[in-house]
mmCIF file with all atom_site columns, C-alpha atoms in Angstrom:
data_model
loop_
_atom_site.group_PDB
_atom_site.id
_atom_site.type_symbol
_atom_site.label_atom_id
_atom_site.label_alt_id
_atom_site.label_comp_id
_atom_site.label_asym_id
_atom_site.label_entity_id
_atom_site.label_seq_id
_atom_site.pdbx_PDB_ins_code
_atom_site.Cartn_x
_atom_site.Cartn_y
_atom_site.Cartn_z
_atom_site.occupancy
_atom_site.B_iso_or_equiv
_atom_site.pdbx_formal_charge
_atom_site.auth_seq_id
_atom_site.auth_comp_id
_atom_site.auth_asym_id
_atom_site.auth_atom_id
_atom_site.pdbx_PDB_model_num
ATOM 1   C CA . MET A 1 1   ? 96.347  61.838  51.530 1.00 0.00 ? 1   MET A CA 1
ATOM 2   C CA . LYS A 1 2   ? 95.452  63.455  48.186 1.00 0.00 ? 2   LYS A CA 1
ATOM 3   C CA . ILE A 1 3   ? 93.578  66.227  49.992 1.00 0.00 ? 3   ILE A CA 1
ATOM 4   C CA . THR A 1 4   ? 96.585  66.820  52.257 1.00 0.00 ? 4   THR A CA 1
ATOM 5   C CA . LYS A 1 5   ? 98.951  67.045  49.254 1.00 0.00 ? 5   LYS A CA 1
ATOM 6   C CA . LYS A 1 6   ? 96.616  69.452  47.468 1.00 0.00 ? 6   LYS A CA 1
ATOM 7   C CA . LEU A 1 7   ? 96.415  71.642  50.556 1.00 0.00 ? 7   LEU A CA 1
ATOM 8   C CA . ALA A 1 8   ? 100.207 71.613  50.947 1.00 0.00 ? 8   ALA A CA 1
ATOM 9   C CA . GLN A 1 9   ? 100.719 72.517  47.279 1.00 0.00 ? 9   GLN A CA 1
ATOM 10  C CA . SER A 1 10  ? 98.156  75.325  47.539 1.00 0.00 ? 10  SER A CA 1
ATOM 11  C CA . TYR A 1 11  ? 99.975  76.795  50.506 1.00 0.00 ? 11  TYR A CA 1
ATOM 12  C CA . LYS A 1 12  ? 103.353 76.525  48.716 1.00 0.00 ? 12  LYS A CA 1
ATOM 13  C CA . LYS A 1 13  ? 101.994 78.426  45.709 1.00 0.00 ? 13  LYS A CA 1
ATOM 14  C CA . ARG A 1 14  ? 101.061 81.413  47.847 1.00 0.00 ? 14  ARG A CA 1
ATOM 15  C CA . LYS A 1 15  ? 103.282 84.452  47.304 1.00 0.00 ? 15  LYS A CA 1
ATOM 16  C CA . HIS A 1 16  ? 105.666 84.894  50.221 1.00 0.00 ? 16  HIS A CA 1
ATOM 17  C CA . ILE A 1 17  ? 105.815 88.413  51.574 1.00 0.00 ? 17  ILE A CA 1
ATOM 18  C CA . LEU A 1 18  ? 108.274 87.558  54.318 1.00 0.00 ? 18  LEU A CA 1
ATOM 19  C CA . ASP A 1 19  ? 110.351 84.483  55.060 1.00 0.00 ? 19  ASP A CA 1
ATOM 20  C CA . LEU A 1 20  ? 113.940 83.611  55.983 1.00 0.00 ? 20  LEU A CA 1
ATOM 21  C CA . GLU A 1 21  ? 115.136 83.662  52.369 1.00 0.00 ? 21  GLU A CA 1
ATOM 22  C CA . ILE A 1 22  ? 113.712 87.136  51.819 1.00 0.00 ? 22  ILE A CA 1
ATOM 23  C CA . LEU A 1 23  ? 115.397 88.353  55.005 1.00 0.00 ? 23  LEU A CA 1
ATOM 24  C CA . GLN A 1 24  ? 118.736 86.942  53.819 1.00 0.00 ? 24  GLN A CA 1
ATOM 25  C CA . LYS A 1 25  ? 118.232 88.464  50.355 1.00 0.00 ? 25  LYS A CA 1
ATOM 26  C CA . TYR A 1 26  ? 117.920 91.951  51.863 1.00 0.00 ? 26  TYR A CA 1
ATOM 27  C CA . LYS A 1 27  ? 120.689 91.185  54.401 1.00 0.00 ? 27  LYS A CA 1
ATOM 28  C CA . ILE A 1 28  ? 118.382 91.523  57.389 1.00 0.00 ? 28  ILE A CA 1
ATOM 29  C CA . ASN A 1 29  ? 119.810 89.695  60.372 1.00 0.00 ? 29  ASN A CA 1
ATOM 30  C CA . ARG A 1 30  ? 117.305 87.394  62.067 1.00 0.00 ? 30  ARG A CA 1
ATOM 31  C CA . ASN A 1 31  ? 118.485 88.806  65.396 1.00 0.00 ? 31  ASN A CA 1
ATOM 32  C CA . TYR A 1 32  ? 116.682 92.024  64.471 1.00 0.00 ? 32  TYR A CA 1
ATOM 33  C CA . LEU A 1 33  ? 113.416 90.100  64.579 1.00 0.00 ? 33  LEU A CA 1
ATOM 34  C CA . VAL A 1 34  ? 114.280 88.860  68.061 1.00 0.00 ? 34  VAL A CA 1
ATOM 35  C CA . PHE A 1 35  ? 115.032 92.439  69.200 1.00 0.00 ? 35  PHE A CA 1
ATOM 36  C CA . ALA A 1 36  ? 111.798 93.647  67.594 1.00 0.00 ? 36  ALA A CA 1
ATOM 37  C CA . LEU A 1 37  ? 109.849 90.925  69.402 1.00 0.00 ? 37  LEU A CA 1
ATOM 38  C CA . LEU A 1 38  ? 111.533 91.709  72.729 1.00 0.00 ? 38  LEU A CA 1
ATOM 39  C CA . GLY A 1 39  ? 110.833 95.407  72.174 1.00 0.00 ? 39  GLY A CA 1
ATOM 40  C CA . LEU A 1 40  ? 107.175 94.685  71.469 1.00 0.00 ? 40  LEU A CA 1
ATOM 41  C CA . LEU A 1 41  ? 106.884 92.513  74.586 1.00 0.00 ? 41  LEU A CA 1
ATOM 42  C CA . PHE A 1 42  ? 108.534 95.205  76.707 1.00 0.00 ? 42  PHE A CA 1
ATOM 43  C CA . PHE A 1 43  ? 106.209 97.823  75.184 1.00 0.00 ? 43  PHE A CA 1
ATOM 44  C CA . MET A 1 44  ? 103.167 95.740  76.142 1.00 0.00 ? 44  MET A CA 1
ATOM 45  C CA . TYR A 1 45  ? 104.615 95.125  79.621 1.00 0.00 ? 45  TYR A CA 1
ATOM 46  C CA . ASN A 1 46  ? 105.530 98.744  80.398 1.00 0.00 ? 46  ASN A CA 1
ATOM 47  C CA . LYS A 1 47  ? 104.747 101.392 77.769 1.00 0.00 ? 47  LYS A CA 1
ATOM 48  C CA . LYS A 1 48  ? 106.016 104.253 79.907 1.00 0.00 ? 48  LYS A CA 1
ATOM 49  C CA . TYR A 1 49  ? 109.590 102.992 80.256 1.00 0.00 ? 49  TYR A CA 1
ATOM 50  C CA . PHE A 1 50  ? 109.614 101.645 76.713 1.00 0.00 ? 50  PHE A CA 1
ATOM 51  C CA . MET A 1 51  ? 109.009 105.232 75.569 1.00 0.00 ? 51  MET A CA 1
ATOM 52  C CA . PHE A 1 52  ? 111.850 106.490 77.772 1.00 0.00 ? 52  PHE A CA 1
ATOM 53  C CA . ILE A 1 53  ? 114.266 103.959 76.267 1.00 0.00 ? 53  ILE A CA 1
ATOM 54  C CA . ALA A 1 54  ? 113.075 104.688 72.718 1.00 0.00 ? 54  ALA A CA 1
ATOM 55  C CA . VAL A 1 55  ? 113.453 108.465 73.138 1.00 0.00 ? 55  VAL A CA 1
ATOM 56  C CA . THR A 1 56  ? 116.874 108.062 74.760 1.00 0.00 ? 56  THR A CA 1
ATOM 57  C CA . LEU A 1 57  ? 118.134 105.778 71.973 1.00 0.00 ? 57  LEU A CA 1
ATOM 58  C CA . PHE A 1 58  ? 116.812 108.079 69.252 1.00 0.00 ? 58  PHE A CA 1
ATOM 59  C CA . SER A 1 59  ? 118.449 111.112 70.849 1.00 0.00 ? 59  SER A CA 1
ATOM 60  C CA . ALA A 1 60  ? 121.706 109.170 71.385 1.00 0.00 ? 60  ALA A CA 1
ATOM 61  C CA . VAL A 1 61  ? 121.936 108.136 67.718 1.00 0.00 ? 61  VAL A CA 1
ATOM 62  C CA . PHE A 1 62  ? 121.224 111.719 66.634 1.00 0.00 ? 62  PHE A CA 1
ATOM 63  C CA . SER A 1 63  ? 123.875 113.054 69.057 1.00 0.00 ? 63  SER A CA 1
ATOM 64  C CA . PHE A 1 64  ? 126.479 110.566 67.840 1.00 0.00 ? 64  PHE A CA 1
ATOM 65  C CA . TYR A 1 65  ? 126.083 111.504 64.177 1.00 0.00 ? 65  TYR A CA 1
ATOM 66  C CA . HIS A 1 66  ? 125.787 115.196 65.070 1.00 0.00 ? 66  HIS A CA 1
ATOM 67  C CA . SER A 1 67  ? 129.129 114.999 66.876 1.00 0.00 ? 67  SER A CA 1
ATOM 68  C CA . LYS A 1 68  ? 130.775 113.212 63.958 1.00 0.00 ? 68  LYS A CA 1
ATOM 69  C CA . VAL A 1 69  ? 129.436 115.556 61.261 1.00 0.00 ? 69  VAL A CA 1
ATOM 70  C CA . ASN A 1 70  ? 128.897 118.966 62.856 1.00 0.00 ? 70  ASN A CA 1
ATOM 71  C CA . ARG A 1 71  ? 132.191 120.733 63.490 1.00 0.00 ? 71  ARG A CA 1
ATOM 72  C CA . THR A 1 72  ? 130.691 124.130 64.336 1.00 0.00 ? 72  THR A CA 1
ATOM 73  C CA . PRO A 1 73  ? 130.162 125.530 67.868 1.00 0.00 ? 73  PRO A CA 1
ATOM 74  C CA . MET A 1 74  ? 126.377 125.309 67.369 1.00 0.00 ? 74  MET A CA 1
ATOM 75  C CA . ASP A 1 75  ? 124.598 122.515 69.219 1.00 0.00 ? 75  ASP A CA 1
ATOM 76  C CA . PHE A 1 76  ? 121.635 121.148 67.258 1.00 0.00 ? 76  PHE A CA 1
ATOM 77  C CA . LYS A 1 77  ? 121.313 117.952 69.304 1.00 0.00 ? 77  LYS A CA 1
ATOM 78  C CA . LEU A 1 78  ? 117.933 116.913 70.709 1.00 0.00 ? 78  LEU A CA 1
ATOM 79  C CA . ALA A 1 79  ? 118.979 116.724 74.371 1.00 0.00 ? 79  ALA A CA 1
ATOM 80  C CA . LEU A 1 80  ? 117.233 119.955 75.394 1.00 0.00 ? 80  LEU A CA 1
ATOM 81  C CA . PHE A 1 81  ? 114.173 119.484 73.176 1.00 0.00 ? 81  PHE A CA 1
ATOM 82  C CA . LEU A 1 82  ? 113.470 115.890 74.260 1.00 0.00 ? 82  LEU A CA 1
ATOM 83  C CA . GLY A 1 83  ? 114.914 116.429 77.739 1.00 0.00 ? 83  GLY A CA 1
ATOM 84  C CA . LEU A 1 84  ? 112.123 118.855 78.638 1.00 0.00 ? 84  LEU A CA 1
ATOM 85  C CA . PHE A 1 85  ? 109.541 116.190 77.759 1.00 0.00 ? 85  PHE A CA 1
ATOM 86  C CA . VAL A 1 86  ? 111.488 113.587 79.747 1.00 0.00 ? 86  VAL A CA 1
ATOM 87  C CA . THR A 1 87  ? 111.623 115.878 82.794 1.00 0.00 ? 87  THR A CA 1
ATOM 88  C CA . ARG A 1 88  ? 107.878 116.473 82.696 1.00 0.00 ? 88  ARG A CA 1
ATOM 89  C CA . GLU A 1 89  ? 107.029 112.767 82.294 1.00 0.00 ? 89  GLU A CA 1
ATOM 90  C CA . TYR A 1 90  ? 109.717 111.092 84.422 1.00 0.00 ? 90  TYR A CA 1
ATOM 91  C CA . GLY A 1 91  ? 111.258 113.655 86.788 1.00 0.00 ? 91  GLY A CA 1
ATOM 92  C CA . MET A 1 92  ? 114.804 114.889 87.304 1.00 0.00 ? 92  MET A CA 1
ATOM 93  C CA . LEU A 1 93  ? 116.449 111.559 88.155 1.00 0.00 ? 93  LEU A CA 1
ATOM 94  C CA . LEU A 1 94  ? 115.648 110.009 84.787 1.00 0.00 ? 94  LEU A CA 1
ATOM 95  C CA . THR A 1 95  ? 116.452 113.334 83.117 1.00 0.00 ? 95  THR A CA 1
ATOM 96  C CA . MET A 1 96  ? 120.008 112.893 84.414 1.00 0.00 ? 96  MET A CA 1
ATOM 97  C CA . VAL A 1 97  ? 120.113 109.342 83.029 1.00 0.00 ? 97  VAL A CA 1
ATOM 98  C CA . PHE A 1 98  ? 118.678 110.568 79.726 1.00 0.00 ? 98  PHE A CA 1
ATOM 99  C CA . PHE A 1 99  ? 121.216 113.404 79.442 1.00 0.00 ? 99  PHE A CA 1
ATOM 100 C CA . PHE A 1 100 ? 124.181 111.158 80.246 1.00 0.00 ? 100 PHE A CA 1
ATOM 101 C CA . LEU A 1 101 ? 123.150 108.400 77.817 1.00 0.00 ? 101 LEU A CA 1
ATOM 102 C CA . SER A 1 102 ? 121.783 110.551 75.009 1.00 0.00 ? 102 SER A CA 1
ATOM 103 C CA . ASP A 1 103 ? 124.194 113.482 75.022 1.00 0.00 ? 103 ASP A CA 1
ATOM 104 C CA . ILE A 1 104 ? 127.470 113.013 76.894 1.00 0.00 ? 104 ILE A CA 1
ATOM 105 C CA . VAL A 1 105 ? 128.277 109.397 75.945 1.00 0.00 ? 105 VAL A CA 1
ATOM 106 C CA . PRO A 1 106 ? 127.344 109.676 72.219 1.00 0.00 ? 106 PRO A CA 1
ATOM 107 C CA . ALA A 1 107 ? 129.201 113.010 71.938 1.00 0.00 ? 107 ALA A CA 1
ATOM 108 C CA . LEU A 1 108 ? 132.366 111.445 73.368 1.00 0.00 ? 108 LEU A CA 1
ATOM 109 C CA . LEU A 1 109 ? 132.009 108.452 71.033 1.00 0.00 ? 109 LEU A CA 1
ATOM 110 C CA . GLY A 1 110 ? 131.487 110.856 68.129 1.00 0.00 ? 110 GLY A CA 1
ATOM 111 C CA . GLY A 1 111 ? 134.783 112.606 68.783 1.00 0.00 ? 111 GLY A CA 1
ATOM 112 C CA . GLU A 1 112 ? 133.871 115.504 71.069 1.00 0.00 ? 112 GLU A CA 1
ATOM 113 C CA . SER A 1 113 ? 135.435 116.181 74.464 1.00 0.00 ? 113 SER A CA 1
ATOM 114 C CA . VAL A 1 114 ? 134.240 117.539 77.798 1.00 0.00 ? 114 VAL A CA 1
ATOM 115 C CA . ASN A 1 115 ? 135.866 120.863 78.697 1.00 0.00 ? 115 ASN A CA 1
ATOM 116 C CA . GLY A 1 116 ? 135.804 122.970 81.843 1.00 0.00 ? 116 GLY A CA 1
ATOM 117 C CA . PRO A 1 117 ? 132.976 125.307 80.684 1.00 0.00 ? 117 PRO A CA 1
ATOM 118 C CA . ASP A 1 118 ? 130.888 122.252 79.767 1.00 0.00 ? 118 ASP A CA 1
ATOM 119 C CA . LEU A 1 119 ? 130.387 121.542 83.464 1.00 0.00 ? 119 LEU A CA 1
ATOM 120 C CA . PHE A 1 120 ? 128.626 124.914 83.793 1.00 0.00 ? 120 PHE A CA 1
ATOM 121 C CA . PHE A 1 121 ? 126.514 124.060 80.738 1.00 0.00 ? 121 PHE A CA 1
ATOM 122 C CA . PHE A 1 122 ? 125.528 120.737 82.312 1.00 0.00 ? 122 PHE A CA 1
ATOM 123 C CA . GLY A 1 123 ? 124.443 122.467 85.515 1.00 0.00 ? 123 GLY A CA 1
ATOM 124 C CA . TRP A 1 124 ? 122.502 125.116 83.575 1.00 0.00 ? 124 TRP A CA 1
ATOM 125 C CA . TYR A 1 125 ? 120.820 122.400 81.488 1.00 0.00 ? 125 TYR A CA 1
ATOM 126 C CA . PHE A 1 126 ? 119.404 120.762 84.629 1.00 0.00 ? 126 PHE A CA 1
ATOM 127 C CA . ILE A 1 127 ? 118.277 124.091 86.099 1.00 0.00 ? 127 ILE A CA 1
ATOM 128 C CA . VAL A 1 128 ? 116.340 124.895 82.908 1.00 0.00 ? 128 VAL A CA 1
ATOM 129 C CA . ASN A 1 129 ? 114.831 121.401 82.845 1.00 0.00 ? 129 ASN A CA 1
ATOM 130 C CA . LEU A 1 130 ? 113.811 121.798 86.476 1.00 0.00 ? 130 LEU A CA 1
ATOM 131 C CA . LEU A 1 131 ? 111.717 124.848 85.505 1.00 0.00 ? 131 LEU A CA 1
ATOM 132 C CA . VAL A 1 132 ? 109.354 122.531 83.589 1.00 0.00 ? 132 VAL A CA 1
ATOM 133 C CA . LEU A 1 133 ? 108.117 121.111 86.869 1.00 0.00 ? 133 LEU A CA 1
ATOM 134 C CA . PHE A 1 134 ? 106.957 124.576 88.015 1.00 0.00 ? 134 PHE A CA 1
ATOM 135 C CA . PHE A 1 135 ? 104.573 124.895 85.041 1.00 0.00 ? 135 PHE A CA 1
ATOM 136 C CA . PRO A 1 136 ? 102.888 121.464 84.785 1.00 0.00 ? 136 PRO A CA 1
ATOM 137 C CA . ASN A 1 137 ? 99.743  122.730 83.035 1.00 0.00 ? 137 ASN A CA 1
ATOM 138 C CA . ILE A 1 138 ? 101.397 124.669 80.206 1.00 0.00 ? 138 ILE A CA 1
ATOM 139 C CA . PRO A 1 139 ? 101.894 122.564 77.036 1.00 0.00 ? 139 PRO A CA 1
ATOM 140 C CA . LEU A 1 140 ? 105.546 122.163 76.140 1.00 0.00 ? 140 LEU A CA 1
ATOM 141 C CA . VAL A 1 141 ? 104.805 123.355 72.613 1.00 0.00 ? 141 VAL A CA 1
ATOM 142 C CA . ALA A 1 142 ? 104.257 126.784 74.233 1.00 0.00 ? 142 ALA A CA 1
ATOM 143 C CA . LEU A 1 143 ? 106.618 126.520 77.233 1.00 0.00 ? 143 LEU A CA 1
ATOM 144 C CA . GLY A 1 144 ? 109.481 124.831 75.370 1.00 0.00 ? 144 GLY A CA 1
ATOM 145 C CA . PRO A 1 145 ? 110.476 127.783 73.125 1.00 0.00 ? 145 PRO A CA 1
ATOM 146 C CA . ILE A 1 146 ? 110.499 130.109 76.166 1.00 0.00 ? 146 ILE A CA 1
ATOM 147 C CA . LEU A 1 147 ? 112.799 127.733 78.052 1.00 0.00 ? 147 LEU A CA 1
ATOM 148 C CA . VAL A 1 148 ? 115.007 127.426 74.958 1.00 0.00 ? 148 VAL A CA 1
ATOM 149 C CA . VAL A 1 149 ? 115.495 131.205 75.011 1.00 0.00 ? 149 VAL A CA 1
ATOM 150 C CA . VAL A 1 150 ? 116.194 131.121 78.774 1.00 0.00 ? 150 VAL A CA 1
ATOM 151 C CA . HIS A 1 151 ? 118.713 128.299 78.251 1.00 0.00 ? 151 HIS A CA 1
ATOM 152 C CA . ASP A 1 152 ? 120.513 130.073 75.441 1.00 0.00 ? 152 ASP A CA 1
ATOM 153 C CA . LEU A 1 153 ? 120.653 133.413 77.269 1.00 0.00 ? 153 LEU A CA 1
ATOM 154 C CA . GLY A 1 154 ? 122.471 131.523 80.014 1.00 0.00 ? 154 GLY A CA 1
ATOM 155 C CA . ALA A 1 155 ? 124.684 129.941 77.340 1.00 0.00 ? 155 ALA A CA 1
ATOM 156 C CA . ILE A 1 156 ? 125.723 133.423 76.122 1.00 0.00 ? 156 ILE A CA 1
ATOM 157 C CA . TYR A 1 157 ? 126.815 134.302 79.662 1.00 0.00 ? 157 TYR A CA 1
ATOM 158 C CA . ILE A 1 158 ? 128.694 131.015 80.207 1.00 0.00 ? 158 ILE A CA 1
ATOM 159 C CA . ASN A 1 159 ? 130.440 131.226 76.828 1.00 0.00 ? 159 ASN A CA 1
ATOM 160 C CA . SER A 1 160 ? 131.550 134.813 77.307 1.00 0.00 ? 160 SER A CA 1
ATOM 161 C CA . LYS A 1 161 ? 132.398 134.781 81.027 1.00 0.00 ? 161 LYS A CA 1
ATOM 162 C CA . VAL A 1 162 ? 133.673 131.203 81.502 1.00 0.00 ? 162 VAL A CA 1
ATOM 163 C CA . GLY A 1 163 ? 134.464 129.980 77.996 1.00 0.00 ? 163 GLY A CA 1
ATOM 164 C CA . GLY A 1 164 ? 136.401 133.074 76.928 1.00 0.00 ? 164 GLY A CA 1
ATOM 165 C CA . ILE A 1 165 ? 134.390 133.509 73.709 1.00 0.00 ? 165 ILE A CA 1
ATOM 166 C CA . PRO A 1 166 ? 133.711 137.135 72.683 1.00 0.00 ? 166 PRO A CA 1
ATOM 167 C CA . GLY A 1 167 ? 130.182 138.293 73.534 1.00 0.00 ? 167 GLY A CA 1
ATOM 168 C CA . TYR A 1 168 ? 129.068 138.964 69.963 1.00 0.00 ? 168 TYR A CA 1
ATOM 169 C CA . LEU A 1 169 ? 130.182 135.479 68.845 1.00 0.00 ? 169 LEU A CA 1
ATOM 170 C CA . SER A 1 170 ? 128.396 133.908 71.805 1.00 0.00 ? 170 SER A CA 1
ATOM 171 C CA . PHE A 1 171 ? 125.246 135.794 70.838 1.00 0.00 ? 171 PHE A CA 1
ATOM 172 C CA . ILE A 1 172 ? 125.411 134.641 67.187 1.00 0.00 ? 172 ILE A CA 1
ATOM 173 C CA . VAL A 1 173 ? 125.988 130.991 68.171 1.00 0.00 ? 173 VAL A CA 1
ATOM 174 C CA . SER A 1 174 ? 123.198 131.034 70.765 1.00 0.00 ? 174 SER A CA 1
ATOM 175 C CA . PHE A 1 175 ? 120.796 132.833 68.406 1.00 0.00 ? 175 PHE A CA 1
ATOM 176 C CA . MET A 1 176 ? 121.273 130.223 65.656 1.00 0.00 ? 176 MET A CA 1
ATOM 177 C CA . THR A 1 177 ? 121.002 127.368 68.153 1.00 0.00 ? 177 THR A CA 1
ATOM 178 C CA . SER A 1 178 ? 117.821 128.847 69.680 1.00 0.00 ? 178 SER A CA 1
ATOM 179 C CA . LEU A 1 179 ? 116.267 129.229 66.251 1.00 0.00 ? 179 LEU A CA 1
ATOM 180 C CA . VAL A 1 180 ? 116.784 125.544 65.417 1.00 0.00 ? 180 VAL A CA 1
ATOM 181 C CA . ARG A 1 181 ? 115.562 124.361 68.829 1.00 0.00 ? 181 ARG A CA 1
ATOM 182 C CA . ILE A 1 182 ? 112.422 126.507 68.592 1.00 0.00 ? 182 ILE A CA 1
ATOM 183 C CA . ILE A 1 183 ? 111.770 124.995 65.152 1.00 0.00 ? 183 ILE A CA 1
ATOM 184 C CA . TYR A 1 184 ? 112.006 121.544 66.794 1.00 0.00 ? 184 TYR A CA 1
ATOM 185 C CA . PHE A 1 185 ? 109.187 122.531 69.170 1.00 0.00 ? 185 PHE A CA 1
ATOM 186 C CA . LEU A 1 186 ? 107.040 124.145 66.499 1.00 0.00 ? 186 LEU A CA 1
ATOM 187 C CA . THR A 1 187 ? 107.349 121.232 64.060 1.00 0.00 ? 187 THR A CA 1
ATOM 188 C CA . LEU A 1 188 ? 107.814 118.138 66.236 1.00 0.00 ? 188 LEU A CA 1
ATOM 189 C CA . GLY A 1 189 ? 106.497 119.265 69.619 1.00 0.00 ? 189 GLY A CA 1
ATOM 190 C CA . ARG A 1 190 ? 102.881 118.201 69.132 1.00 0.00 ? 190 ARG A CA 1
ATOM 191 C CA . LEU A 1 191 ? 103.936 114.818 67.768 1.00 0.00 ? 191 LEU A CA 1
ATOM 192 C CA . VAL A 1 192 ? 106.163 114.146 70.802 1.00 0.00 ? 192 VAL A CA 1
ATOM 193 C CA . GLU A 1 193 ? 103.379 115.284 73.143 1.00 0.00 ? 193 GLU A CA 1
ATOM 194 C CA . LEU A 1 194 ? 100.992 112.899 71.403 1.00 0.00 ? 194 LEU A CA 1
ATOM 195 C CA . LEU A 1 195 ? 103.459 109.992 71.735 1.00 0.00 ? 195 LEU A CA 1
ATOM 196 C CA . PHE A 1 196 ? 103.878 110.602 75.451 1.00 0.00 ? 196 PHE A CA 1
ATOM 197 C CA . ALA A 1 197 ? 100.096 110.971 75.870 1.00 0.00 ? 197 ALA A CA 1
ATOM 198 C CA . LEU A 1 198 ? 99.624  107.481 74.392 1.00 0.00 ? 198 LEU A CA 1
ATOM 199 C CA . VAL A 1 199 ? 101.618 105.907 77.210 1.00 0.00 ? 199 VAL A CA 1
#
């Protein structure tokens, strides 16, 4: 009995790095641990679709806050950048799911609206994403910036011919948007490629 008490006391004296009291102190809901555990189990069960869900959620959160904060015509969301990776890894069907859940829904929740010209943008988005499948051996770090330029050249046409925005304004908006999207590929592209390669 004395040995048992000594062992129990020794264990109690150990410094606690994580326990329920610490979680409550930092206002961390215990449900987060359950979600983390479920996420880990799902990752071990199917890494490929875990990555799809993770990328979609990340892009959706970014889109939501982008829509709430950014009140300019420039679109700095990650839907095109990450969408090209999704198309290459999962095909067009899941690209549609990704686009709907990570761009349209969060944008609406963030206060944006869907206008008539947007339907042309949606169609053009899928056409550009489809081009990825024709160049399966070219790394997206190299192909992505080219497709960004192709996408935004189409955006100039749609804005000026369908959206009624003067050509020079359409060019300025598309140029700034292209610049940011190309920076995404040059800075984050290799990291995203590595993440997808792991699964």
